[in-house]
XYZ file of C-alpha atoms in Angstrom:
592
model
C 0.000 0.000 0.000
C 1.162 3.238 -0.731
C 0.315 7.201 0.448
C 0.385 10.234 -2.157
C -0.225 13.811 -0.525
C -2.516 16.300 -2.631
C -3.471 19.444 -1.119
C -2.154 18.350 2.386
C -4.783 15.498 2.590
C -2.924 11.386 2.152
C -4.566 9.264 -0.372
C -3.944 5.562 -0.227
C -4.288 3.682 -3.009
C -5.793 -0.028 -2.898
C -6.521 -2.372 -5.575
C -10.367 -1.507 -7.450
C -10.686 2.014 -5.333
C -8.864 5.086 -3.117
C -9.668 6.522 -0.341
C -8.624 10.103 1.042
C -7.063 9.777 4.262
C -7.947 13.440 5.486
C -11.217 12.415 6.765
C -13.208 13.170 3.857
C -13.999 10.152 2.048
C -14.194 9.655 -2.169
C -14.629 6.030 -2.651
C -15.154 3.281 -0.711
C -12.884 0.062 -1.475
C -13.930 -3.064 -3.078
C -15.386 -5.453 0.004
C -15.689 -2.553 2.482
C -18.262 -1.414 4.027
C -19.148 1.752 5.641
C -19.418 1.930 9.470
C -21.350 5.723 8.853
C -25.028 4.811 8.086
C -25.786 8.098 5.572
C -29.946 9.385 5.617
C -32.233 8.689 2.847
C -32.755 11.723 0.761
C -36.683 12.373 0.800
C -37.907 12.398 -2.512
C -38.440 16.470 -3.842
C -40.449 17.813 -6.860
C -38.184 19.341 -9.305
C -39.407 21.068 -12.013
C -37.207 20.033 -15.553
C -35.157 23.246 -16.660
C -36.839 23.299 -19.924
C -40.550 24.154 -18.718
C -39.118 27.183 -16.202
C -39.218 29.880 -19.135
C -42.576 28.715 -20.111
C -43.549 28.921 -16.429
C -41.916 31.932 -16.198
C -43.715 33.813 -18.846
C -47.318 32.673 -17.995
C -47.033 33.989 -14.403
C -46.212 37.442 -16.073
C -48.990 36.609 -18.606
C -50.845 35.665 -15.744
C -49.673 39.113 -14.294
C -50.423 41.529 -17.197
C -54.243 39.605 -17.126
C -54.728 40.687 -13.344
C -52.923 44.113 -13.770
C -56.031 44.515 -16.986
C -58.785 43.744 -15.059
C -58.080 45.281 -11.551
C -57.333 48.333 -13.674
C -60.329 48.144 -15.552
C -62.646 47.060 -12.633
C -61.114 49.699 -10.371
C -62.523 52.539 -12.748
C -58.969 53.659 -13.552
C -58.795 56.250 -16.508
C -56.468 53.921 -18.555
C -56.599 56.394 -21.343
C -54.992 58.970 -19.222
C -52.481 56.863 -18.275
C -51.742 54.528 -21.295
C -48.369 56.395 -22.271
C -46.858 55.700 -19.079
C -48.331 52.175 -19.101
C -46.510 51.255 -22.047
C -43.123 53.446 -21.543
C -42.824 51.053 -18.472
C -43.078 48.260 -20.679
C -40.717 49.331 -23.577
C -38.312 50.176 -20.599
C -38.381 47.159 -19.406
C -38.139 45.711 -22.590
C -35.310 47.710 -23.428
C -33.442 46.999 -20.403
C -33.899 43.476 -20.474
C -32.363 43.497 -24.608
C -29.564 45.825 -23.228
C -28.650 43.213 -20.735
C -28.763 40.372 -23.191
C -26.656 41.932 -25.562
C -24.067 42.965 -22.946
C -24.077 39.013 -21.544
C -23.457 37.940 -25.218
C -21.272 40.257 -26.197
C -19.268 40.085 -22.956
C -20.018 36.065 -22.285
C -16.639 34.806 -22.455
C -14.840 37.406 -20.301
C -17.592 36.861 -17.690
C -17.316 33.302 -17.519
C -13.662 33.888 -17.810
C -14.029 35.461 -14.380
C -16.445 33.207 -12.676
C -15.606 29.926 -13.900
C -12.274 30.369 -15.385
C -13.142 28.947 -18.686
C -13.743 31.128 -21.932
C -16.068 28.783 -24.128
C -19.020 26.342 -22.427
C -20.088 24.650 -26.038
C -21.094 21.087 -25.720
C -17.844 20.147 -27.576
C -15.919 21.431 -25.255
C -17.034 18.736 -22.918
C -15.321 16.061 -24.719
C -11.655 16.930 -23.315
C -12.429 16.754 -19.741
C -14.555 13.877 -19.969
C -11.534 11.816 -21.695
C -8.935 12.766 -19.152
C -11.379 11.727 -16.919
C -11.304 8.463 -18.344
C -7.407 8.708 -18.804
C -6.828 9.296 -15.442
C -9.210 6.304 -14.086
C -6.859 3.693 -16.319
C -3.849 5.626 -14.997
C -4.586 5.156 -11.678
C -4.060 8.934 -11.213
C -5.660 10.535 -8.860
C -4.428 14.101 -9.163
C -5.229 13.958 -13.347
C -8.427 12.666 -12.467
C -9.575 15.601 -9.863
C -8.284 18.325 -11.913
C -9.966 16.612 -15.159
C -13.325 16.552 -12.831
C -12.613 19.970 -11.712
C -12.524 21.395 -15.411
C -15.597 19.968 -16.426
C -17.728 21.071 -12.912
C -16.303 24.461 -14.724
C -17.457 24.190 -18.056
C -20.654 22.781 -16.823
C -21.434 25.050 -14.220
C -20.123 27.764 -17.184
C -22.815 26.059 -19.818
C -25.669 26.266 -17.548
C -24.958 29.854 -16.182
C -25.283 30.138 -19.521
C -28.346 28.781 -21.080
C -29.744 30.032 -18.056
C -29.297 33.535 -18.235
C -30.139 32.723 -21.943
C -33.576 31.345 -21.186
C -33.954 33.993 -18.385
C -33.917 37.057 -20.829
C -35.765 35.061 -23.751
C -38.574 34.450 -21.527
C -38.286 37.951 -19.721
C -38.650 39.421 -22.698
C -41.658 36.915 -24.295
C -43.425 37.590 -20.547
C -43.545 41.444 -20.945
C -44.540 41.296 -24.442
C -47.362 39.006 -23.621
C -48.013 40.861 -20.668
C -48.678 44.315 -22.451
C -50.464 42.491 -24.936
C -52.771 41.113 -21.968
C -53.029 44.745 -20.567
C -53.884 46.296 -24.099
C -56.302 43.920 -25.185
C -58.108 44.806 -21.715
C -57.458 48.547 -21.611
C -59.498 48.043 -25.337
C -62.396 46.417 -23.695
C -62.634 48.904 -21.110
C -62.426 51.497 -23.485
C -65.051 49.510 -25.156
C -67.168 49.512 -22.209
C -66.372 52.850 -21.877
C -67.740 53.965 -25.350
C -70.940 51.528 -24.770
C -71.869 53.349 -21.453
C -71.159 57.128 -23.254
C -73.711 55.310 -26.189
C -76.431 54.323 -23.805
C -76.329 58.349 -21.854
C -76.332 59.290 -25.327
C -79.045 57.158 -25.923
C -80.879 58.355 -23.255
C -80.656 61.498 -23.620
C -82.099 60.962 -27.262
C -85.240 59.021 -25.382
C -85.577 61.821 -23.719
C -85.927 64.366 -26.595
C -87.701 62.511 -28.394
C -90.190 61.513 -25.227
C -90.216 65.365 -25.255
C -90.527 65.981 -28.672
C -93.797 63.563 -28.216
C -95.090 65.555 -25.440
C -94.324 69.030 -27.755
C -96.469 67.208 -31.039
C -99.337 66.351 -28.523
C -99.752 69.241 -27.469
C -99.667 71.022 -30.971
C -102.270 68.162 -31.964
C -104.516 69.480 -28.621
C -103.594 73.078 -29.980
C -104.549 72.622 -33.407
C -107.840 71.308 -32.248
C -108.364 74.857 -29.880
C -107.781 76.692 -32.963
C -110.006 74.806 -35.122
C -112.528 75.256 -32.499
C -111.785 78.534 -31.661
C -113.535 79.391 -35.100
C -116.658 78.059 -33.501
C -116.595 81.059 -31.505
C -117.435 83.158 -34.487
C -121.044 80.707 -34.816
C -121.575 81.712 -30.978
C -121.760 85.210 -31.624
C -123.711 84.853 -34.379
C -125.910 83.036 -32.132
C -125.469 85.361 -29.093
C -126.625 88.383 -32.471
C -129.796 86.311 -33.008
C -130.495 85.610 -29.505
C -130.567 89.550 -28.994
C -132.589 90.318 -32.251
C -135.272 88.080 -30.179
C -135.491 89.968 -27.282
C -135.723 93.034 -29.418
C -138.708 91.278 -31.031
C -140.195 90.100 -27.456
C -139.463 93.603 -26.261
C -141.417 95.688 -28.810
C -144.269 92.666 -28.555
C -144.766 93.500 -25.063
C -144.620 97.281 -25.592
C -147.364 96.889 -28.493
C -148.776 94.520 -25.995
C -149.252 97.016 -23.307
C -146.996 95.585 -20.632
C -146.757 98.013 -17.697
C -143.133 99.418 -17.084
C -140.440 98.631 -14.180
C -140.214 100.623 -11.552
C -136.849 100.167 -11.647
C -135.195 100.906 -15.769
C -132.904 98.047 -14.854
C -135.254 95.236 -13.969
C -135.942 95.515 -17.586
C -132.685 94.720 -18.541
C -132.713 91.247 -17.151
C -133.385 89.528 -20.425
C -136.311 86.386 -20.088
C -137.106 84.489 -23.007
C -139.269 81.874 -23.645
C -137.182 78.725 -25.411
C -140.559 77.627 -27.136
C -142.442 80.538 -28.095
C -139.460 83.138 -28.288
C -136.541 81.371 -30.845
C -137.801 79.434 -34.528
C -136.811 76.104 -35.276
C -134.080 77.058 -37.159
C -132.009 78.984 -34.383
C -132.424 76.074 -31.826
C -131.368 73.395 -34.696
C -128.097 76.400 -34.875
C -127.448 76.166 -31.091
C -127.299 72.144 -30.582
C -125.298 72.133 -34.113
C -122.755 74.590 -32.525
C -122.501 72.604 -28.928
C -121.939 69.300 -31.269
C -118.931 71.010 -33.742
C -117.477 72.381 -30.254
C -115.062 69.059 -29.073
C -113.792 68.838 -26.154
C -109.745 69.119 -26.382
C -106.817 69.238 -23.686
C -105.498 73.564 -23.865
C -102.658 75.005 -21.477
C -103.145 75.297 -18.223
C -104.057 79.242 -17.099
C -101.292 80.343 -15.108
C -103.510 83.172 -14.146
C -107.275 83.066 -13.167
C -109.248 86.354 -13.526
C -112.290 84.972 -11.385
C -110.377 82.934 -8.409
C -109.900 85.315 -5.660
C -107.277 82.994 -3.795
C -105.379 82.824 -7.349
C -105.837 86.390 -7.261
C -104.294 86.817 -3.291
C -101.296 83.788 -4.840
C -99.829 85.892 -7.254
C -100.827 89.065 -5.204
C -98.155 87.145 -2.262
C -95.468 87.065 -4.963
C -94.252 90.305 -4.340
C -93.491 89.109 -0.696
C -91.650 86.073 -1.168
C -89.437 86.990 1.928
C -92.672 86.170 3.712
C -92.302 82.486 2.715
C -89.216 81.648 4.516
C -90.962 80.786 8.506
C -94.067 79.117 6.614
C -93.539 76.379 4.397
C -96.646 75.550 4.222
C -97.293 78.919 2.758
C -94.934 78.941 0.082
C -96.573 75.571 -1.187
C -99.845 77.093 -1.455
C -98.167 80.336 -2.677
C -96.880 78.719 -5.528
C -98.231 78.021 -9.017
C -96.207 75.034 -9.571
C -95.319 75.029 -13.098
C -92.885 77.701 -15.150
C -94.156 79.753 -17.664
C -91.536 78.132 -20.104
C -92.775 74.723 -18.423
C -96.477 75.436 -19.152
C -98.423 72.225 -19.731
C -102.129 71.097 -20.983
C -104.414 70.546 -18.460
C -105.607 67.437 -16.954
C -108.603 65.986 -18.873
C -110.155 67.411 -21.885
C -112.319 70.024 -21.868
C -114.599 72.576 -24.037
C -114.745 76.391 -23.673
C -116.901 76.701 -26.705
C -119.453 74.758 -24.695
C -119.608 76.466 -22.129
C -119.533 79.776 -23.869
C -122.544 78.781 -25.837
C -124.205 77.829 -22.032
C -123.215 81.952 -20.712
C -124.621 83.131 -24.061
C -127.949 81.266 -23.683
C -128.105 82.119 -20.127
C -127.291 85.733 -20.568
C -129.882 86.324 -23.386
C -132.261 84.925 -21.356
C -132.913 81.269 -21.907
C -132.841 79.610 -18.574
C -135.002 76.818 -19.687
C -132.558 74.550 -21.595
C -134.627 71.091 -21.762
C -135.700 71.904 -25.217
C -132.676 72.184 -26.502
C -131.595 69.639 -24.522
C -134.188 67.166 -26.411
C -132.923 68.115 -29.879
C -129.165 66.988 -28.445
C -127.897 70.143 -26.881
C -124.440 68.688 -25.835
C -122.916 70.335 -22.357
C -120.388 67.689 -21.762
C -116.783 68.348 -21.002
C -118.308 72.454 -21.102
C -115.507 74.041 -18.816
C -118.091 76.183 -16.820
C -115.542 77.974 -14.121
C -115.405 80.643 -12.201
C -119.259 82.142 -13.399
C -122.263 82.041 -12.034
C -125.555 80.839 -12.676
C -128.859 81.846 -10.970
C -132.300 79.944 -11.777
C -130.678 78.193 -14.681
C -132.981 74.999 -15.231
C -130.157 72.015 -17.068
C -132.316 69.069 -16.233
C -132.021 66.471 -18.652
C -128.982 67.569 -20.120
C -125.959 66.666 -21.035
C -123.047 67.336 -18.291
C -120.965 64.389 -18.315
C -116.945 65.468 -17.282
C -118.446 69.189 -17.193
C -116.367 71.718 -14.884
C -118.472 74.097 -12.763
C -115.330 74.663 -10.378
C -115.624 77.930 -8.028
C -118.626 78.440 -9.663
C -122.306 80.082 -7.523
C -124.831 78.155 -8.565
C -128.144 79.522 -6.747
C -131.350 77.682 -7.342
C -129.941 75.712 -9.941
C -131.914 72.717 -11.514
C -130.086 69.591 -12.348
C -132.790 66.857 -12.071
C -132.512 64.032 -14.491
C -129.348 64.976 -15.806
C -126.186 63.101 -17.061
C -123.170 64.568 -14.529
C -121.068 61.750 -14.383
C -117.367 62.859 -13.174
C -118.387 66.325 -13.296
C -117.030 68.641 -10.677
C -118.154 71.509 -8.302
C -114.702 71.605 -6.953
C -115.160 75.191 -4.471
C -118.196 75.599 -6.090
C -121.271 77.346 -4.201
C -123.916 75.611 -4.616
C -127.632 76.791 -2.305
C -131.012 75.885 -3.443
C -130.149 73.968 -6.128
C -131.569 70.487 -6.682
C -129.786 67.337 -8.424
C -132.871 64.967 -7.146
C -134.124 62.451 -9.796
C -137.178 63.741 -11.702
C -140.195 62.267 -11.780
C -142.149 62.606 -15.560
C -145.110 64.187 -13.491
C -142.664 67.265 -12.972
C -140.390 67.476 -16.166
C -140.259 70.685 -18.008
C -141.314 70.793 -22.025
C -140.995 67.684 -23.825
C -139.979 65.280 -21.079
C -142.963 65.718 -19.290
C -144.610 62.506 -18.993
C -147.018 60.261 -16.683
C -145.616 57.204 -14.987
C -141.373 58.032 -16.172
C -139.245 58.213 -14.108
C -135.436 60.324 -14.690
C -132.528 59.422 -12.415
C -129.809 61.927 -12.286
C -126.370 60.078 -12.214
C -123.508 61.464 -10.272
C -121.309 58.662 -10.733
C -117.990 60.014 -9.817
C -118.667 63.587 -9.510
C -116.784 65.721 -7.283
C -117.809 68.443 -4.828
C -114.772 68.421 -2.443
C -114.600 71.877 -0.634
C -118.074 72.751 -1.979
C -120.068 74.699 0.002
C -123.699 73.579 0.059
C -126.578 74.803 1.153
C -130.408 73.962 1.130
C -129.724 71.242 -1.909
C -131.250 68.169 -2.569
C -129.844 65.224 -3.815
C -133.059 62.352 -3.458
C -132.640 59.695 -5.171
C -129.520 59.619 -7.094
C -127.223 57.245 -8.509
C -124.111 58.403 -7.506
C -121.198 55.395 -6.899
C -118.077 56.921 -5.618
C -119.225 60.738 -5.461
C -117.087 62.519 -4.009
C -117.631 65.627 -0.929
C -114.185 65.112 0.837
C -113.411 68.670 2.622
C -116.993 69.971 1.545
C -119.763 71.898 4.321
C -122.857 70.982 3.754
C -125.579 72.762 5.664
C -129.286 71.571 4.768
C -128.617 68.992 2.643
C -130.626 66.033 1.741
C -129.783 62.878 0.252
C -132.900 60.675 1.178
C -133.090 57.342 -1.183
C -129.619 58.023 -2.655
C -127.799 55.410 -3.980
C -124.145 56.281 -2.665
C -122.102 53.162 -2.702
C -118.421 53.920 -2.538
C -119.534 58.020 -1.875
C -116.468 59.675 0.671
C -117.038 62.456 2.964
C -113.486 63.033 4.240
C -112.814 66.076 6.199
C -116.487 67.364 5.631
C -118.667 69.323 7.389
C -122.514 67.752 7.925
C -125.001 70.243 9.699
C -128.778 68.892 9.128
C -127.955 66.600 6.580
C -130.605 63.641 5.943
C -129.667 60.051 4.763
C -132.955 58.646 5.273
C -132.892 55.285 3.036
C -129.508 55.911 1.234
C -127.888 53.014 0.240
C -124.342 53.659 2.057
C -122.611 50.994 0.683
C -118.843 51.471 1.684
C -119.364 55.286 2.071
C -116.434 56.699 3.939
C -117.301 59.361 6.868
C -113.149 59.656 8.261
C -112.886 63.091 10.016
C -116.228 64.351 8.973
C -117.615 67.054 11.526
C -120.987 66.497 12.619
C -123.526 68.272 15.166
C -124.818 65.923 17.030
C -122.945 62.978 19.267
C -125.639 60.038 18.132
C -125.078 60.747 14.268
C -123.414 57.228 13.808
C -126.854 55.460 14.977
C -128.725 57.662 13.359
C -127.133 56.781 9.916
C -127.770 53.059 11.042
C -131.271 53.185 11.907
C -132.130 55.908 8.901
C -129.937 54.404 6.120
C -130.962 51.525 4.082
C -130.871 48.207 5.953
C -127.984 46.541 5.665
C -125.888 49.529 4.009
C -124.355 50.747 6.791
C -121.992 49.146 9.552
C -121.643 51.511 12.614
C -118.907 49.346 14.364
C -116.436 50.624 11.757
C -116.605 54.280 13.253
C -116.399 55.880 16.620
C -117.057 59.659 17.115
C -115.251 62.205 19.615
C -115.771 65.681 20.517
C -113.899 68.516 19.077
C -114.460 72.304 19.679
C -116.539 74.309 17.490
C -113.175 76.454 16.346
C -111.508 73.355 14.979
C -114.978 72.838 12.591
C -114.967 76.531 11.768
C -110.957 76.628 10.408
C -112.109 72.897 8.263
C -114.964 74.934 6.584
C -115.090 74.946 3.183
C -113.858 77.858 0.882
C -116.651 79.463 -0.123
C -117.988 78.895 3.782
C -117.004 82.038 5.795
C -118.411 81.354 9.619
C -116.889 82.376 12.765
C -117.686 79.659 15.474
C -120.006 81.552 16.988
C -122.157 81.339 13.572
C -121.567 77.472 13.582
C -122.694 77.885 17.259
C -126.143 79.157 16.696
C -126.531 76.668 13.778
C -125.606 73.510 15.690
C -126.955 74.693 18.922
C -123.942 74.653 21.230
C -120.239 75.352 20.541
C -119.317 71.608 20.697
C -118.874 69.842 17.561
C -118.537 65.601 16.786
C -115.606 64.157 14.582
C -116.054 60.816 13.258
C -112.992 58.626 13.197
C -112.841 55.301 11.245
C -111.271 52.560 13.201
C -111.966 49.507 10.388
C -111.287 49.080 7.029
C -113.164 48.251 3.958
C-alpha cells in the first residue's frame, strides 16, 4: 500500500478504489463497508429546466391579465395613463435586450471570471470527460480531480449560460405578452367605456324625443283649440240672433201694453221663452254649434281672472321673503309650473261649450230642456269661475263638465247626465240634483208614470259649500264631498255606494234610506254625538256598519278653520246653527 499527498490530505491507493485519508472520504474500497449509516434523501419535486421559461412567462402573462382587469374594474382612466403604461413596458423591454446583448457580447470574459473557462459549447465537454477516463486507467488521482474539476467548470459555465439565456428570452416573451394582456383589456374597457357614453347618449335621445312627443301632442290638442276657436265666431252669431229676439219680445210686449219697471234696470234682465221666443231654425243652430265644439286638452291658465285665492297667490309674490318661517305657505303660494314649463291641463275640456251655455243664459234662456231634447251637448263644457242663478239644465248633457268655483243659486239639475263632473269650491244653495219624476219634467220630457234618475257617478264636490240642496234619489257610486260643508242637505233614497265624505262638514244633513254601501265618513264634523246610529237606523238596511266608526268631541273652532272655501263662519255662527259650541268628529277605526 502506498500514500500520495494532494493538497495536504494522504490518499492511499488499494486495488479496485482510493480513499482520502484526510477524513473526507471519495470512494469506498472493493469489500468494504461503511461503518457511517448516511440518511435517505426524501424524494423532492423538481421542475425540468426546460418548462421554467414557459412557467416563467405565464405567471407574467398571468400578471399583465390581473394588472387589466383590476385596472379596468377599479374605474382607472387607462386612457390617461396609457403612455406611461406602455413606456414602463418598452423600458423594461429595453433593459432586459440591453442586458442580453451585454451578456453575449461580454459572455466569455464573464465566464472567464467566474468559472475560469472562456467557451461552455457542448464540444468542449469532450476533453475533460476523456482525461477523466485517462486518469481512471492511470490510476491517477491528481489527473483525475483536476480533469473533474474542469468539467464542474465548463458545466457550471454552460448552464450559467443557457440560463441567463432562457432567463432574458422568456423575460422578454413575458412582458410582451403581458402588455399584450393589458392592451387587449385597456381596449375592452375602453369599449365599455364607449358603450356606457352610447347608452347616456341614448338616453338622452329618449328623452328628446319623449319630449318631442309631449311638444307634437300638445300642438295636436292646440290645433284642435284653434279649429274650435272658429266656432266662436257661430256663438256670436248666435249670441246676435239671440238679442234680435229679445228686441222682437221687447217691442211685442210694448205693443202689448206691458206696464213698465219701476226700476229701468229690472228691464234689462233679459227672459225668453225657449218655445215661443226662438224658430226652429235657431235652436237646430245652437245644438249644431254645442256638437262642432269638441272637447280638447289647452294650457293650463297660469292666471285666473275669477279665483280670488289665485288672485291673493300671485298678489303674495311680491313678498316672497314672507315664505321663509311658513312652508306651508310657500306651497300654497306657488303656481307650480314655469311659464316656459307650461303644460295642458288634466282631462279634456270645451270652452266653446260652455260659452254657448253663458250666451244662452245671458240672453235669457234659462229653460234649456228643449234644446236639450234636440241633443244640446254640455259635456266636457268648462263652466268655471261664473255664475248661474235659476238656470234649469235638467235632462242635459253634463258628463266630465267643470263648474269649479262656480255660484250656482237655485240651480236645476234633475234628471241629468253629470257623471265625473265637478263643483270643486263651487257654491252651490237651493239647487236640486234629485231624480225627476215625468209628473214634474219641463217641455218635452214631461210625462205620466217616467221616471229620470240623475247620475252622479264620480262627480266631485270636495270643498263645496252647500246649502239647502237636494240630492233624493240619485245614482251616484263613488261621489265625491271630501273637505266639503254641507248645511241643509238632503240625500234621502240616494244610492251612494263607494260616496267619501273626508274632512267634511254635515249640519242637518238627511240620509234617510240611502244606500251607504262602503261610504267613507273619516274626520267628517258632525252636530250631534248620536249621528253614527242615526245613519244606522235611517240608512238603508244593511248599508251601513256603525262598528267601523267611533265619534269624539272637538271644539266648534276646529270645525270653523275645516270649513269649506266658499264657507265664511266664525264659530259663533256654527254655534247658533248647531246649537252649542261643541262639535262631533267621526274617526274610522276599520277598514273596507
Amino acid at each position: 500500500m502506498g500514500a500520495a499527498w494532494q493538497g495536504g490530505a494522504a490518499i492511499v491507493k488499494r486495488a479496485g478504489g482510493f480513499r482520502l485519508i484526510g477524513g473526507k472520504r471519495l470512494s469506498t474500497l472493493p469489500g468494504e463497508r461503511s461503518n457511517m449509516s448516511e440518511p435517505e434523501a426524501s424524494p423532492e419535486f423538481k421542475l425540468p429546466a426546460s418548462r421554467l421559461p414557459v412557467v416563467f412567462g405565464l405567471l407574467i402573462f398571468g400578471f399583465g391579465i390581473a394588472a387589466g382587469f383590476l385596472l379596468a374594474f377599479s374605474q382607472a382612466g387607462l386612457e390617461d395613463s396609457a403612455a406611461l403604461i406602455v413606456s414602463v413596458f418598452l423600458g423594461a423591454i429595453l433593459v432586459l435586450s440591453i442586458i442580453g446583448v451585454v451578456l453575449f457580447v461580454f459572455r466569455g470574459i464573464l465566464m472567464r471570471r467566474a468559472f475560469g473557462v472562456v467557451e461552455a459549447q457542448m464540444e468542449s465537454f469532450a476533453g475533460p470527460l476523456a482525461d477523466i477516463a485517462q486518469g481512471a486507467a492511470d490510476r491517477d488521482p491528481t489527473g483525475t480531480i483536476q480533469a473533474g474539476r474542469n468539467l464542474l467548470q465548463l458545466s457550471f459555465a454552460r448552464y450559467a449560460w443557457l440560463s441567463a439565456r432562457r432567463w432574458i428570452i422568456a423575460s422578454l416573451t413575458g412582458l410582451i405578452a403581458a402588455m399584450a394582456a393589458l392592451a387587449g383589456t385597456a381596449l375592452l374597457f375602453k369599449q365599455n367605456q364607449h358603450l356606457e357614453d352610447q347608452l347616456r347618449a341614448l338616453e338622452v335621445q329618449n328623452q328628446r324625443i319623449s319630449d318631442q312627443s309631449a311638444l307634437l301632442a300638445t300642438q295636436v290638442e292646440l290645433a284642435e283649440a284653434a279649429r274650435n276657436a272658429e266656432i266662436a265666431v257661430e256663438i256670436t252669431n248666435i249670441a246676435a240672433l239671440l238679442g234680435e229676439a229679445l228686441d222682437r219680445k221687447a217691442a211685442r210686449d210694448a205693443a202689448e201694453g206691458a206696464p213698465a219697471h219701476e226700476n229701468p234696470w229690472a228691464g234689462m234682465v233679459p227672459v225668453l221663452d225657449p218655445v215661443t221666443d226662438i224658430d226652429q231654425s235657431l235652436r237646430m243652430r245652437i245644438v249644431a254649434a254645442s256638437r262642432a265644439a269638441k272637447p280638447y286638452r289647452f294650457l293650463e291658465p297660469l292666471y285666473r281672472a275669477y279665483d280670488d285665492n289665485d288672485k291673493i297667490r300671485v298678489a303674495m309674490q311680491r313678498r316672497t321673503d314672507l315664505f321663509g318661517s311658513n312652508p306651508g305657505l310657500a306651497a300654497a303660494m306657488s303656481t307650480g309650473q314655469d311659464v316656459a314649463e307650461q303644460s295642458l291641463i288634466a282631462r279634456p275640456a270645451s270652452p266653446e261649450r260652455a260659452q254657448l251655455l253663458l250666451t244662452l243664459v245671458q240672453s235669457g234662456l234659462r229653460d234649456t230642456e228643449s234644446l236639450s231634447y234636440y241633443g244640446l251637448d254640455l259635456s266636457f263644457a268648462a263652466a268655471e269661475d261664473l255664475t248661474f242663478t235659476a238656470v234649469s239644465l235638467e235632462n242635459a248633457m253634463l258628463s266630465y263638465a267643470a263648474f269649479d268655483r262656480s255660484a250656482i243659486l237655485e240651480g236645476r239639475f234633475g234628471g241629468a247626465q253629470l257623471e265625473n263632473a265637478s263643483f270643486a269650491s263651487a257654491w252651490l244653495r237651493d239647487t236640486t240634483f234629485a231624480s225627476l219624476p215625468g209628473e214634474e219634467a219641463r217641455g218635452p220630457y214631461r210625462a205620466e208614470g217616467e221616471v229620470y234618475p240623475t247620475f252622479m257617478a264620480g262627480t266631485s264636490f270636495a270643498d263645496a259649500f252647500i246649502q239647502r240642496s237636494i240630492f233624493d234619489n240619485i245614482q251616484a257610486i263613488a261621489v265625491q264631498f271630501d273637505g266639503a260643508t254641507l248645511m241643509g242637505a238632503r240625500f234621502d233614497g240616494a244610492a251612494l255606494p263607494g260616496a267619501t265624505f273626508r274632512n267634511a262638514v254635515l249640519f242637518d244633513v238627511s240620509f234617510d234610506g240611502a244606500a251607504l254601501n262602503s261610504v267613507d265618513f273619516d274626520g267628517a264634523y258632525v252636530a250631534r254625538p248620536d249621528f253614527i246610529n242615526m245613519l244606522a237606523e235611517r240608512a238603508a238596511p244593511g248599508t251601513f256598519r256603525p262598528d267601523r266608526y267611533e265619534i269624539d268631541e272637538v271644539p266648534m273652532g276646529e270645525v270653523a278653520a275645516a270649513l269649506a272655501t266658499r264657507a265664511v263662519f266664525s264659530p259663533d255662527d256654527l254655534a247658533d246653527m248647531a246649537g252649542g259650541f261643541t262639535a262631533w268628529r267621526i274617526r274610522r277605526v276599520e277598514d273596507f
